CSV table of C-alpha atoms in Angstrom, one decimal:
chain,number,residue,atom,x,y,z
A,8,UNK,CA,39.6,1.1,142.4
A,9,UNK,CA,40.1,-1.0,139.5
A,10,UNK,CA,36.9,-0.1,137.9
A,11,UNK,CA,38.0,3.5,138.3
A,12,UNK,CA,41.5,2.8,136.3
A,13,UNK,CA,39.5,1.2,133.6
A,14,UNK,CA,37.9,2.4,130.2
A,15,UNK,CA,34.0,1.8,130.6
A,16,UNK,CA,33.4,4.2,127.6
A,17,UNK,CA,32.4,2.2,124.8
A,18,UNK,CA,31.2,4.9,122.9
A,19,UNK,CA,31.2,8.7,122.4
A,20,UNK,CA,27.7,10.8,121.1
A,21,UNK,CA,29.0,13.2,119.1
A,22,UNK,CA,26.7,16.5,119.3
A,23,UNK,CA,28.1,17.5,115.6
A,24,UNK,CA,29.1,20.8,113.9
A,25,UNK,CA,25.3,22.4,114.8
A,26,UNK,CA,21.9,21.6,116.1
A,27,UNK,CA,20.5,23.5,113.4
A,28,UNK,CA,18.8,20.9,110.9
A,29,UNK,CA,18.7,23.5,108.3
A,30,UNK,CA,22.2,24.6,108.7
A,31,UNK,CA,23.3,21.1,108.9
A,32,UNK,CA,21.5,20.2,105.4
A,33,UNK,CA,22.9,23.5,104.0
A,34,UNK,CA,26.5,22.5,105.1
A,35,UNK,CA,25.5,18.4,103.8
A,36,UNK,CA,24.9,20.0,100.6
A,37,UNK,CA,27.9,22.1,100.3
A,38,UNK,CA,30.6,20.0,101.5
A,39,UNK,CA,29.4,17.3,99.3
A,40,UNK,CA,29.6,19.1,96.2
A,41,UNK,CA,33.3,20.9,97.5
A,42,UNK,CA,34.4,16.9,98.0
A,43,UNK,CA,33.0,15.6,94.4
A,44,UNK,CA,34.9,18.4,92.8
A,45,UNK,CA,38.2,18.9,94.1
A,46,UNK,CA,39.0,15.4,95.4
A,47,UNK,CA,39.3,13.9,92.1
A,48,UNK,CA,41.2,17.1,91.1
A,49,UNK,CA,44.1,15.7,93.4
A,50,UNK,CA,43.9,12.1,92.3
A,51,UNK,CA,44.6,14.3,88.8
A,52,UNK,CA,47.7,16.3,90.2
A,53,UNK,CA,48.7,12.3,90.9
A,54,UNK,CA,48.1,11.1,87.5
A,55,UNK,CA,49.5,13.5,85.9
A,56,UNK,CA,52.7,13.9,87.9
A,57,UNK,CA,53.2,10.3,87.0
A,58,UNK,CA,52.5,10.3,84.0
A,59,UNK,CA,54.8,12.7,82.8
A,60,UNK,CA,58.6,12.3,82.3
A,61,UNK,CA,59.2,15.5,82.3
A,62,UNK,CA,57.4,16.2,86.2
A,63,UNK,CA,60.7,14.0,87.9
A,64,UNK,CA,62.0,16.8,89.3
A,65,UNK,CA,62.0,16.4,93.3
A,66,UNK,CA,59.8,19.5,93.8
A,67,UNK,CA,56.6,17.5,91.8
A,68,UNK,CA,57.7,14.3,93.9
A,69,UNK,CA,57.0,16.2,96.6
A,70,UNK,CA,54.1,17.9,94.8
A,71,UNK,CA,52.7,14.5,94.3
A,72,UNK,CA,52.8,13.3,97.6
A,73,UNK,CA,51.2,16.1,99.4
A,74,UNK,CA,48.3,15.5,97.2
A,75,UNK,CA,47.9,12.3,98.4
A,76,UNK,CA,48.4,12.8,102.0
A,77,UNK,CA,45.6,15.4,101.3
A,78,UNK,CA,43.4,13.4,99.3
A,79,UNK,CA,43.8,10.6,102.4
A,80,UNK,CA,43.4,13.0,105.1
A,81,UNK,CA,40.0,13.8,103.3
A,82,UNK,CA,39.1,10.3,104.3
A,83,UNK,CA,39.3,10.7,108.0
A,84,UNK,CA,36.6,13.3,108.9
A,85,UNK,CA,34.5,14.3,105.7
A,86,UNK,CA,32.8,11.0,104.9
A,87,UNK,CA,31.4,10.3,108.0
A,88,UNK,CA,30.4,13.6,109.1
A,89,UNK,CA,28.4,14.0,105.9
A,90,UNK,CA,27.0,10.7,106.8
A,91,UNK,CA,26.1,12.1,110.5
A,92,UNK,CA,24.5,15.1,109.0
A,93,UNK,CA,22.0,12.4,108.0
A,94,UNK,CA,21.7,10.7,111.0
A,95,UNK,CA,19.9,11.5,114.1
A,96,UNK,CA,21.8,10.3,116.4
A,97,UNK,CA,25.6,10.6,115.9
A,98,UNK,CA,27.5,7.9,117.8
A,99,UNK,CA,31.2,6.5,117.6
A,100,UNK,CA,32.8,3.5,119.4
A,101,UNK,CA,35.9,4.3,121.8
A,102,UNK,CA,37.9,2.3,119.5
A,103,UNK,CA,36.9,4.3,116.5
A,104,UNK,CA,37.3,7.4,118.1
A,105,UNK,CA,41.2,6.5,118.5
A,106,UNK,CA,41.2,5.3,115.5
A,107,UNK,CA,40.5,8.5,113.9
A,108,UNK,CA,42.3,10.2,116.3
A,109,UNK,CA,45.6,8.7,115.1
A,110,UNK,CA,45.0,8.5,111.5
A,111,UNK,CA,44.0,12.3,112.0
A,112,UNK,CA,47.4,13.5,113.8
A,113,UNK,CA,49.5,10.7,111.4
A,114,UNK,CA,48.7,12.5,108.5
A,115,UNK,CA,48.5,15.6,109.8
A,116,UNK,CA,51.9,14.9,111.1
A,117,UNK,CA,52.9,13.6,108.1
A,118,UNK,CA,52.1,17.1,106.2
A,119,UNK,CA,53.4,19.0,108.0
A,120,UNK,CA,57.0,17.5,107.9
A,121,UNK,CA,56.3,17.2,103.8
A,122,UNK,CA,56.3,21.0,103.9
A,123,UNK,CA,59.1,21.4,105.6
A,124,UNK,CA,61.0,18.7,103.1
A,125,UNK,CA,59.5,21.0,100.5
A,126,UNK,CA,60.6,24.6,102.2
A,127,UNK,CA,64.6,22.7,102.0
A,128,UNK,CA,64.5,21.3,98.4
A,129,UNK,CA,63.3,25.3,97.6
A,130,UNK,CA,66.1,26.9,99.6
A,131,UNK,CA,69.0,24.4,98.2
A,132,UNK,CA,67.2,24.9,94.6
A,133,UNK,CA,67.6,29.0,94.8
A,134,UNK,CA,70.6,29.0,97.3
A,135,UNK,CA,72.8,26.5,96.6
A,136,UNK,CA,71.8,25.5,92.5
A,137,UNK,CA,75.1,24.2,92.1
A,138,UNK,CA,74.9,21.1,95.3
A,139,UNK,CA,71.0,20.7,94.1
A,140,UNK,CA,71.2,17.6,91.7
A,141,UNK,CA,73.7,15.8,94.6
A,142,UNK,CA,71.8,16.8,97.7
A,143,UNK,CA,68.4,16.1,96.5
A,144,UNK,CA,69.1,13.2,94.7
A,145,UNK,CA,66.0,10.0,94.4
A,146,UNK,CA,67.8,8.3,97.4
A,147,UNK,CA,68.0,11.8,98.9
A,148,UNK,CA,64.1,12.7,98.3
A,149,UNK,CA,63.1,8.6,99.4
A,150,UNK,CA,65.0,9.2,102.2
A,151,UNK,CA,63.1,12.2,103.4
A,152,UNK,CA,59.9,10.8,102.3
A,153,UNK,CA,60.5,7.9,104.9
A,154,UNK,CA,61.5,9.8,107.5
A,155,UNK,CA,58.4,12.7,107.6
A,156,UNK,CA,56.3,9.5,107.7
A,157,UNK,CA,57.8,7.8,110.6
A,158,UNK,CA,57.9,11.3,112.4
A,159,UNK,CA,54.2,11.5,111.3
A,160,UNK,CA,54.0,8.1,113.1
A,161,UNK,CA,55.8,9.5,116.1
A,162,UNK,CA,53.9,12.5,116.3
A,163,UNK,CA,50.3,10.8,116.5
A,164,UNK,CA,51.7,7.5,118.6
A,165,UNK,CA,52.4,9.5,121.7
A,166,UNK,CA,48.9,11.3,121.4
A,167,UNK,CA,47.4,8.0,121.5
A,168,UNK,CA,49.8,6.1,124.0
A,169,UNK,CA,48.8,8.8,126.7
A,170,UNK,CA,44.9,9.4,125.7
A,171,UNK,CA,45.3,5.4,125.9
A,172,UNK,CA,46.5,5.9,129.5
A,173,UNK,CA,43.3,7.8,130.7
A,174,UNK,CA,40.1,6.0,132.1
A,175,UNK,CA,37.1,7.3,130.5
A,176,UNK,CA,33.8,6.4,133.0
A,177,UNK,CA,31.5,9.0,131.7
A,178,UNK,CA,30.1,11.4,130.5
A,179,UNK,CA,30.5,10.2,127.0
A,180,UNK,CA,29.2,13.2,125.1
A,181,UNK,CA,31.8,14.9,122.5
A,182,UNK,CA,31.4,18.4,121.5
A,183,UNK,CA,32.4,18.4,118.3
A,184,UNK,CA,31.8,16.1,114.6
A,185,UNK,CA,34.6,14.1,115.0
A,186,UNK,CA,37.3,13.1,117.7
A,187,UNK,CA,40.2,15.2,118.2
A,188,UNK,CA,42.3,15.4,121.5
A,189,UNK,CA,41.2,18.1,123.1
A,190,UNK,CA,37.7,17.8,123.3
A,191,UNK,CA,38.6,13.7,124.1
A,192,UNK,CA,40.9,14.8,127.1
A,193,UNK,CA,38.4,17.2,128.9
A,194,UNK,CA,36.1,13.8,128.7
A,195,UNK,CA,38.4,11.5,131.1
A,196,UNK,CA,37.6,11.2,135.0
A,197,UNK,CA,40.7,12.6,136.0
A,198,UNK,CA,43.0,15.3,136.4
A,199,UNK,CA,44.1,16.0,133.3
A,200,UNK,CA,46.4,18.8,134.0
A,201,UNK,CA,50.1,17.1,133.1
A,202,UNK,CA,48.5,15.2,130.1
A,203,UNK,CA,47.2,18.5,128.3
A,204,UNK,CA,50.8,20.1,128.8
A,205,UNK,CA,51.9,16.9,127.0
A,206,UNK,CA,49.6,17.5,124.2
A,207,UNK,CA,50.1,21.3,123.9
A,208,UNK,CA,54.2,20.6,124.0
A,209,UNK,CA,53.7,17.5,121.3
A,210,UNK,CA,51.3,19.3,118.9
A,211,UNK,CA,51.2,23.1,119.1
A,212,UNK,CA,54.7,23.6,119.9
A,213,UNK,CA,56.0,21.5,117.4
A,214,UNK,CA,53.3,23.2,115.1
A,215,UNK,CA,54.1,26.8,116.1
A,216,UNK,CA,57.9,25.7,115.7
A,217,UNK,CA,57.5,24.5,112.0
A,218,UNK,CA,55.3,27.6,111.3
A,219,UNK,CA,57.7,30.0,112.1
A,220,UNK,CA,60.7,27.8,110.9
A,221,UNK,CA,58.9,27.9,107.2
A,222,UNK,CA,58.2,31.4,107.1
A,223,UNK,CA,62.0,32.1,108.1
A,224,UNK,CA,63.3,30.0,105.9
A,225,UNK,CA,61.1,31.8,102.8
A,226,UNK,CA,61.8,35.0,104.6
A,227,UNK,CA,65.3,34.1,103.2
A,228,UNK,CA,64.7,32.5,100.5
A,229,UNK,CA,62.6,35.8,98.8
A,230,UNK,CA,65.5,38.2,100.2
A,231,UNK,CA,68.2,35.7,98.1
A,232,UNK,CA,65.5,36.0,94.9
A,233,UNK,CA,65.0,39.6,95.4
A,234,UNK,CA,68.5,40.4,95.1
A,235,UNK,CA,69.5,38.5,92.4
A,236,UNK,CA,68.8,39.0,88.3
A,237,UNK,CA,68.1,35.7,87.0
A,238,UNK,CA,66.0,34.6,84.5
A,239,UNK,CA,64.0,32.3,86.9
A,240,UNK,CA,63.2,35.3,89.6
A,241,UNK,CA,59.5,35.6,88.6
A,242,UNK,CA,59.4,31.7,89.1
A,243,UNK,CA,60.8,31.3,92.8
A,244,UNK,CA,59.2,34.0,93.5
A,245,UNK,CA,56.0,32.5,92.6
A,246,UNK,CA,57.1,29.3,94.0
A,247,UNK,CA,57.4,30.3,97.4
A,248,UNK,CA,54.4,32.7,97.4
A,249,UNK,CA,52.6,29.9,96.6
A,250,UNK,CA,54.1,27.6,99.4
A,251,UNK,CA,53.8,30.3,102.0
A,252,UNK,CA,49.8,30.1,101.1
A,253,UNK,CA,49.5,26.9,102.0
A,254,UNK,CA,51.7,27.0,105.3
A,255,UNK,CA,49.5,29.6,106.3
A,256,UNK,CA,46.4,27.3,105.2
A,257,UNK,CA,47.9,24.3,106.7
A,258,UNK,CA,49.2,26.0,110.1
A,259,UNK,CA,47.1,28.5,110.9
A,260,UNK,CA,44.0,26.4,112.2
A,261,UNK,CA,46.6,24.1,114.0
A,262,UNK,CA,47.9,27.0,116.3
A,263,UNK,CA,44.6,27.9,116.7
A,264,UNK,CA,43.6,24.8,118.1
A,265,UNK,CA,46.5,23.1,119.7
A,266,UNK,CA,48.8,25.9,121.3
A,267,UNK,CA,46.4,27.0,123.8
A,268,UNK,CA,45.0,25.6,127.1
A,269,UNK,CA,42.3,23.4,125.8
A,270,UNK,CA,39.4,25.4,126.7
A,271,UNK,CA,36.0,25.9,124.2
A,272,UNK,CA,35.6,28.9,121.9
A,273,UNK,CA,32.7,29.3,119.7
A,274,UNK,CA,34.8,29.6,116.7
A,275,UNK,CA,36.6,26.3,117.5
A,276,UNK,CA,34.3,24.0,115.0
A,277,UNK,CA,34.3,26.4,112.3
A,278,UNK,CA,38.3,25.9,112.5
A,279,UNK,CA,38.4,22.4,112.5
A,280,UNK,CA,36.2,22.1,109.5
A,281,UNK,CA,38.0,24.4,107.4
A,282,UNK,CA,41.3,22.4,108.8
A,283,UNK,CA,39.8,19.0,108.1
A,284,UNK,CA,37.8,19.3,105.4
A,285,UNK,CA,38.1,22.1,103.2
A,286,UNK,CA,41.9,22.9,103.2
A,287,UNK,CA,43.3,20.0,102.7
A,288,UNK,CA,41.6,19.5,99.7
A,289,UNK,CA,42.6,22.9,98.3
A,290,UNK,CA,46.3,22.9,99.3
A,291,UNK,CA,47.3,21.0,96.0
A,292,UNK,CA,44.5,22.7,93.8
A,293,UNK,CA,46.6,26.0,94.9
A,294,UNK,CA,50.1,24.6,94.5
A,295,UNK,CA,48.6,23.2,90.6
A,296,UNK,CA,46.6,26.6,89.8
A,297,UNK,CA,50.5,28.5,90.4
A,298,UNK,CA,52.7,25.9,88.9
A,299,UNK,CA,52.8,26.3,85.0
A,300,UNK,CA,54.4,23.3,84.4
A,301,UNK,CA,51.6,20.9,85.9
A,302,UNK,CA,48.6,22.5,84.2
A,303,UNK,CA,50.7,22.6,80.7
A,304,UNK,CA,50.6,18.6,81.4
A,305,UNK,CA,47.5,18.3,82.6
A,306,UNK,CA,46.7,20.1,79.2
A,307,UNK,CA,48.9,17.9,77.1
A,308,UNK,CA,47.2,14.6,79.1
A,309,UNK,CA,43.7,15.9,78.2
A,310,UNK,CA,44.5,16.8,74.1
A,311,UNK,CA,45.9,13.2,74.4
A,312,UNK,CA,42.7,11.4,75.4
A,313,UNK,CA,40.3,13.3,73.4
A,314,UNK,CA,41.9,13.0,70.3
């Protein structure tokens, strides 16, 4: 009885993305050159938002952090699955696996709360200009930063505290590249039934709820722009286009995955690399491509060093 209440897994075989070698070097190949070119463009968004007195208002703080989250959140899958690709046989140790599993959702977490920070700071910029400078003051912005990464915390402490909880005594194979709850769940040796309503209520609930949240909140946002005549219409306008791009690139694979039963779907891995990988790399590159002010900076940086 206490053997059966008792982690014997030490480690999970991962069966990876494909079994197709070719497809699998094709992939190698392509994520590798997609990580050496836009991961230092986010260290750059960084650089340059530091850099530059004249980036200090709260929406490149912001700006600034969500390329980092993104550029961290690279960390926790990419490397190693490239390094799988490589390998024959693809093995993790338990404690790795929940180790990445936590980083994954603390992160993840983390974002997700940094776009909601972000959707406020837009709507008290456009809907309340004249309370802006005192409600979204440096303490203000510090304060919010702190908090979305203790609710990050939150978030991806309970995931682990109940996948902690369950014995694991075989099989040990994972179908997937890297370890995410519900392909960990459907691996423990008993029922798992209360624990995956848990897990749907933790992380696609409160990912469908932020989802719709944002687009409401931009939904008013754009009806407030529309209406008015300012000079800085075209600007919100683009402003929240941009960030409704990214909540759709940000949330969209998430309710995908985690607001339904955890059951298989052939299009499940495809998600996850585009949510693990590839997005989060882009998410800045798209806020920086919109944003005028950034990429005259980033221009003004570069005549600065070459001359």
């Amino acid at each position: 009885m206490e053997r059966e209440n008792s982690t014997v897994v030490a480690e999970f075989i991962l069966l990876g993305l494909t079994r197709s070698r070719e497809i699998q070097l094709l992939v190698f190949v392509l994520v590798s050159i997609f990580y050496l070119i836009i991961l230092p463009g986010n260290f750059l968004i960084i650089f340059t938002i530091r850099s530059d007195p004249g980036l200090s208002a709260p929406l490149y703080f912001f700006l600034g952090n969500l390329a980092f989250l993104d550029a961290s959140y690279s960390f926790i899958v990419a490397p190693r699955m490239l390094v799988d690709f490589l390998s024959e046989k693809k093995v993790i140790s338990y404690r790795g696996c929940i180790t990445q599993l936590f980083f994954l959702h603390f992160l993840g977490g983390g974002e997700g709360l940094l776009l909601v920070v972000m959707a406020f700071d837009r709507y008290i910029a456009i809907c309340r200009p004249l309370h802006y400078s005192t409600v979204m003051s440096p303490r203000a912005c510090y304060v919010l930063l702190l908090s979305l990464w203790f609710g990050g915390f939150l978030h991806s402490i309970i995931q682990v505290a109940l996948i902690l909880r369950l014995p694991f005594c075989g099989p040990n194979q994972l179908d997937n590249f890297f370890c995410d709850v519900p392909q960990v769940i459907k691996l423990a040796c008993t029922d798992t039934f209360v624990v995956e309503l848990l897990m749907v209520f933790n992380s696609g609930l409160m990912t469908l709820l932020c989802f719709l949240g944002l687009l409401a909140s931009y939904a008013v946002i754009l009806c407030r722009v529309r209406g008015s005549s300012s000079e800085g219409k075209s600007k919100a306008i683009s402003t929240c286009t941009t960030h409704i791009i990214v909540i759709f690139l940000m949330f969209g694979p998430g309710i995908f995955i985690y607001t339904r039963p955890f059951r298989a779907f052939p299009a499940d891995k495809v998600v996850s690399l585009f949510h693990t990988v590839i997005f989060p790399l882009l998410n800045p590159v798209i806020y920086t491509l919109r944003n005028q002010e950034v990429k005259a900076s980033m221009r003004k940086l570069f005549n600065q060093h070459i001359s």
